[in-house]
Short mmCIF file of N, CA and C in Angstrom, two decimals:
data_model
loop_
_atom_site.label_atom_id
_atom_site.label_comp_id
_atom_site.label_asym_id
_atom_site.label_seq_id
_atom_site.Cartn_x
_atom_site.Cartn_y
_atom_site.Cartn_z
N UNK A 180 -2.55 14.51 8.83
CA UNK A 180 -3.00 13.77 7.67
C UNK A 180 -4.51 13.94 7.56
N UNK A 181 -4.97 14.26 6.38
CA UNK A 181 -6.39 14.46 6.11
C UNK A 181 -7.01 13.11 5.73
N UNK A 182 -8.00 12.68 6.50
CA UNK A 182 -8.63 11.37 6.30
C UNK A 182 -9.28 11.26 4.92
N UNK A 183 -9.98 12.29 4.50
CA UNK A 183 -10.66 12.24 3.20
C UNK A 183 -9.65 12.11 2.05
N UNK A 184 -8.57 12.84 2.12
CA UNK A 184 -7.52 12.74 1.10
C UNK A 184 -6.92 11.35 1.08
N UNK A 185 -6.68 10.79 2.25
CA UNK A 185 -6.10 9.45 2.35
C UNK A 185 -7.04 8.41 1.74
N UNK A 186 -8.32 8.53 2.00
CA UNK A 186 -9.30 7.58 1.45
C UNK A 186 -9.33 7.69 -0.07
N UNK A 187 -9.29 8.90 -0.60
CA UNK A 187 -9.28 9.09 -2.06
C UNK A 187 -8.04 8.48 -2.68
N UNK A 188 -6.89 8.67 -2.05
CA UNK A 188 -5.65 8.09 -2.56
C UNK A 188 -5.70 6.56 -2.46
N UNK A 189 -6.29 6.04 -1.41
CA UNK A 189 -6.45 4.59 -1.27
C UNK A 189 -7.35 4.02 -2.34
N UNK A 190 -8.43 4.72 -2.66
CA UNK A 190 -9.34 4.28 -3.72
C UNK A 190 -8.63 4.26 -5.06
N UNK A 191 -7.82 5.28 -5.33
CA UNK A 191 -7.06 5.31 -6.58
C UNK A 191 -6.07 4.15 -6.63
N UNK A 192 -5.39 3.90 -5.53
CA UNK A 192 -4.44 2.77 -5.44
C UNK A 192 -5.14 1.46 -5.78
N UNK A 193 -6.31 1.26 -5.19
CA UNK A 193 -7.07 0.03 -5.43
C UNK A 193 -7.50 -0.09 -6.88
N UNK A 194 -7.93 1.01 -7.48
CA UNK A 194 -8.42 0.94 -8.86
C UNK A 194 -7.29 0.76 -9.87
N UNK A 195 -6.12 1.30 -9.58
CA UNK A 195 -4.98 1.19 -10.51
C UNK A 195 -4.30 -0.17 -10.39
N UNK A 196 -4.06 -0.62 -9.15
CA UNK A 196 -3.25 -1.82 -8.94
C UNK A 196 -4.04 -3.05 -8.49
N UNK A 197 -5.33 -2.88 -8.20
CA UNK A 197 -6.14 -4.02 -7.78
C UNK A 197 -5.83 -4.51 -6.39
N UNK A 198 -5.31 -3.63 -5.55
CA UNK A 198 -5.01 -4.02 -4.18
C UNK A 198 -6.29 -4.04 -3.35
N UNK A 199 -6.26 -4.77 -2.24
CA UNK A 199 -7.41 -4.84 -1.35
C UNK A 199 -7.65 -3.51 -0.65
N UNK A 200 -8.83 -3.37 -0.07
CA UNK A 200 -9.24 -2.11 0.55
C UNK A 200 -8.28 -1.66 1.66
N UNK A 201 -8.01 -2.53 2.62
CA UNK A 201 -7.13 -2.15 3.73
C UNK A 201 -5.70 -1.95 3.26
N UNK A 202 -5.24 -2.80 2.34
CA UNK A 202 -3.89 -2.64 1.80
C UNK A 202 -3.76 -1.29 1.11
N UNK A 203 -4.77 -0.91 0.36
CA UNK A 203 -4.75 0.37 -0.35
C UNK A 203 -4.68 1.55 0.61
N UNK A 204 -5.43 1.47 1.70
CA UNK A 204 -5.38 2.54 2.70
C UNK A 204 -4.03 2.57 3.42
N UNK A 205 -3.47 1.40 3.68
CA UNK A 205 -2.15 1.35 4.31
C UNK A 205 -1.08 1.97 3.41
N UNK A 206 -1.13 1.64 2.13
CA UNK A 206 -0.16 2.19 1.18
C UNK A 206 -0.33 3.70 1.05
N UNK A 207 -1.58 4.15 0.94
CA UNK A 207 -1.84 5.59 0.84
C UNK A 207 -1.33 6.32 2.08
N UNK A 208 -1.55 5.75 3.25
CA UNK A 208 -1.07 6.36 4.49
C UNK A 208 0.45 6.43 4.51
N UNK A 209 1.08 5.34 4.10
CA UNK A 209 2.54 5.30 4.07
C UNK A 209 3.10 6.37 3.12
N UNK A 210 2.46 6.53 1.97
CA UNK A 210 2.90 7.55 1.01
C UNK A 210 2.74 8.95 1.59
N UNK A 211 1.61 9.21 2.23
CA UNK A 211 1.38 10.53 2.81
C UNK A 211 2.39 10.83 3.92
N UNK A 212 2.83 9.80 4.61
CA UNK A 212 3.82 9.96 5.68
C UNK A 212 5.25 9.92 5.15
N UNK A 213 5.38 9.75 3.84
CA UNK A 213 6.67 9.77 3.14
C UNK A 213 7.65 8.71 3.65
N UNK A 214 7.14 7.50 3.88
CA UNK A 214 8.03 6.41 4.28
C UNK A 214 8.77 5.89 3.05
N UNK A 215 9.92 5.29 3.27
CA UNK A 215 10.72 4.75 2.17
C UNK A 215 10.33 3.32 1.81
N UNK A 216 9.92 2.56 2.82
CA UNK A 216 9.58 1.15 2.61
C UNK A 216 8.38 0.78 3.46
N UNK A 217 7.62 -0.19 2.97
CA UNK A 217 6.47 -0.70 3.70
C UNK A 217 6.71 -2.19 3.92
N UNK A 218 6.80 -2.59 5.18
CA UNK A 218 7.06 -4.00 5.50
C UNK A 218 5.74 -4.66 5.87
N UNK A 219 5.50 -5.83 5.29
CA UNK A 219 4.25 -6.55 5.50
C UNK A 219 4.52 -8.03 5.74
N UNK A 220 3.55 -8.68 6.35
CA UNK A 220 3.65 -10.13 6.50
C UNK A 220 2.82 -10.85 5.44
N UNK A 221 2.36 -10.09 4.44
CA UNK A 221 1.64 -10.69 3.32
C UNK A 221 2.62 -11.46 2.44
N UNK A 222 2.19 -12.60 1.95
CA UNK A 222 3.03 -13.39 1.06
C UNK A 222 3.26 -12.63 -0.24
N UNK A 223 4.40 -12.87 -0.90
CA UNK A 223 4.74 -12.12 -2.11
C UNK A 223 3.74 -12.24 -3.26
N UNK A 224 2.87 -13.24 -3.25
CA UNK A 224 1.89 -13.39 -4.33
C UNK A 224 0.58 -12.64 -4.05
N UNK A 225 0.48 -11.93 -2.94
CA UNK A 225 -0.74 -11.19 -2.61
C UNK A 225 -0.78 -9.84 -3.33
N UNK A 226 -1.98 -9.30 -3.43
CA UNK A 226 -2.21 -8.10 -4.24
C UNK A 226 -1.44 -6.86 -3.78
N UNK A 227 -1.10 -6.76 -2.52
CA UNK A 227 -0.38 -5.57 -2.03
C UNK A 227 0.95 -5.38 -2.76
N UNK A 228 1.53 -6.46 -3.23
CA UNK A 228 2.83 -6.39 -3.90
C UNK A 228 2.73 -5.86 -5.33
N UNK A 229 1.52 -5.64 -5.82
CA UNK A 229 1.34 -5.07 -7.17
C UNK A 229 1.63 -3.57 -7.19
N UNK A 230 1.53 -2.93 -6.05
CA UNK A 230 1.70 -1.48 -5.98
C UNK A 230 3.10 -1.08 -6.43
N UNK A 231 3.15 -0.03 -7.22
CA UNK A 231 4.43 0.52 -7.68
C UNK A 231 4.72 1.85 -7.00
N UNK A 232 3.85 2.27 -6.08
CA UNK A 232 3.98 3.58 -5.44
C UNK A 232 4.94 3.60 -4.26
N UNK A 233 5.33 2.43 -3.77
CA UNK A 233 6.20 2.36 -2.60
C UNK A 233 6.92 1.01 -2.63
N UNK A 234 8.09 0.97 -2.05
CA UNK A 234 8.84 -0.29 -1.99
C UNK A 234 8.21 -1.18 -0.92
N UNK A 235 7.63 -2.30 -1.33
CA UNK A 235 6.96 -3.23 -0.42
C UNK A 235 7.91 -4.39 -0.12
N UNK A 236 8.11 -4.66 1.16
CA UNK A 236 8.99 -5.75 1.58
C UNK A 236 8.16 -6.77 2.36
N UNK A 237 8.24 -8.02 1.96
CA UNK A 237 7.54 -9.09 2.65
C UNK A 237 8.48 -9.76 3.65
N UNK A 238 7.97 -10.05 4.82
CA UNK A 238 8.77 -10.77 5.81
C UNK A 238 9.15 -12.16 5.31
N UNK A 239 8.37 -12.68 4.36
CA UNK A 239 8.67 -13.99 3.78
C UNK A 239 9.95 -13.96 2.95
N UNK A 240 10.34 -12.77 2.49
CA UNK A 240 11.54 -12.64 1.66
C UNK A 240 12.81 -12.37 2.47
N UNK A 241 12.66 -12.17 3.76
CA UNK A 241 13.82 -11.85 4.60
C UNK A 241 14.50 -13.10 5.11
#
């Protein structure tokens, strides 16, 4: 995985969906690794759930 590419994809994620910096990098990394789902302990009302690039699952919903 190329760090510079991942950072650029994270920046785009943040600018499009308004996600936080670390959340954007996590989503970009998950996409580059071609994961199907991203599981988080963030509450469903947090910004990470705005992303449409990957299926985000909150532990609060399980």
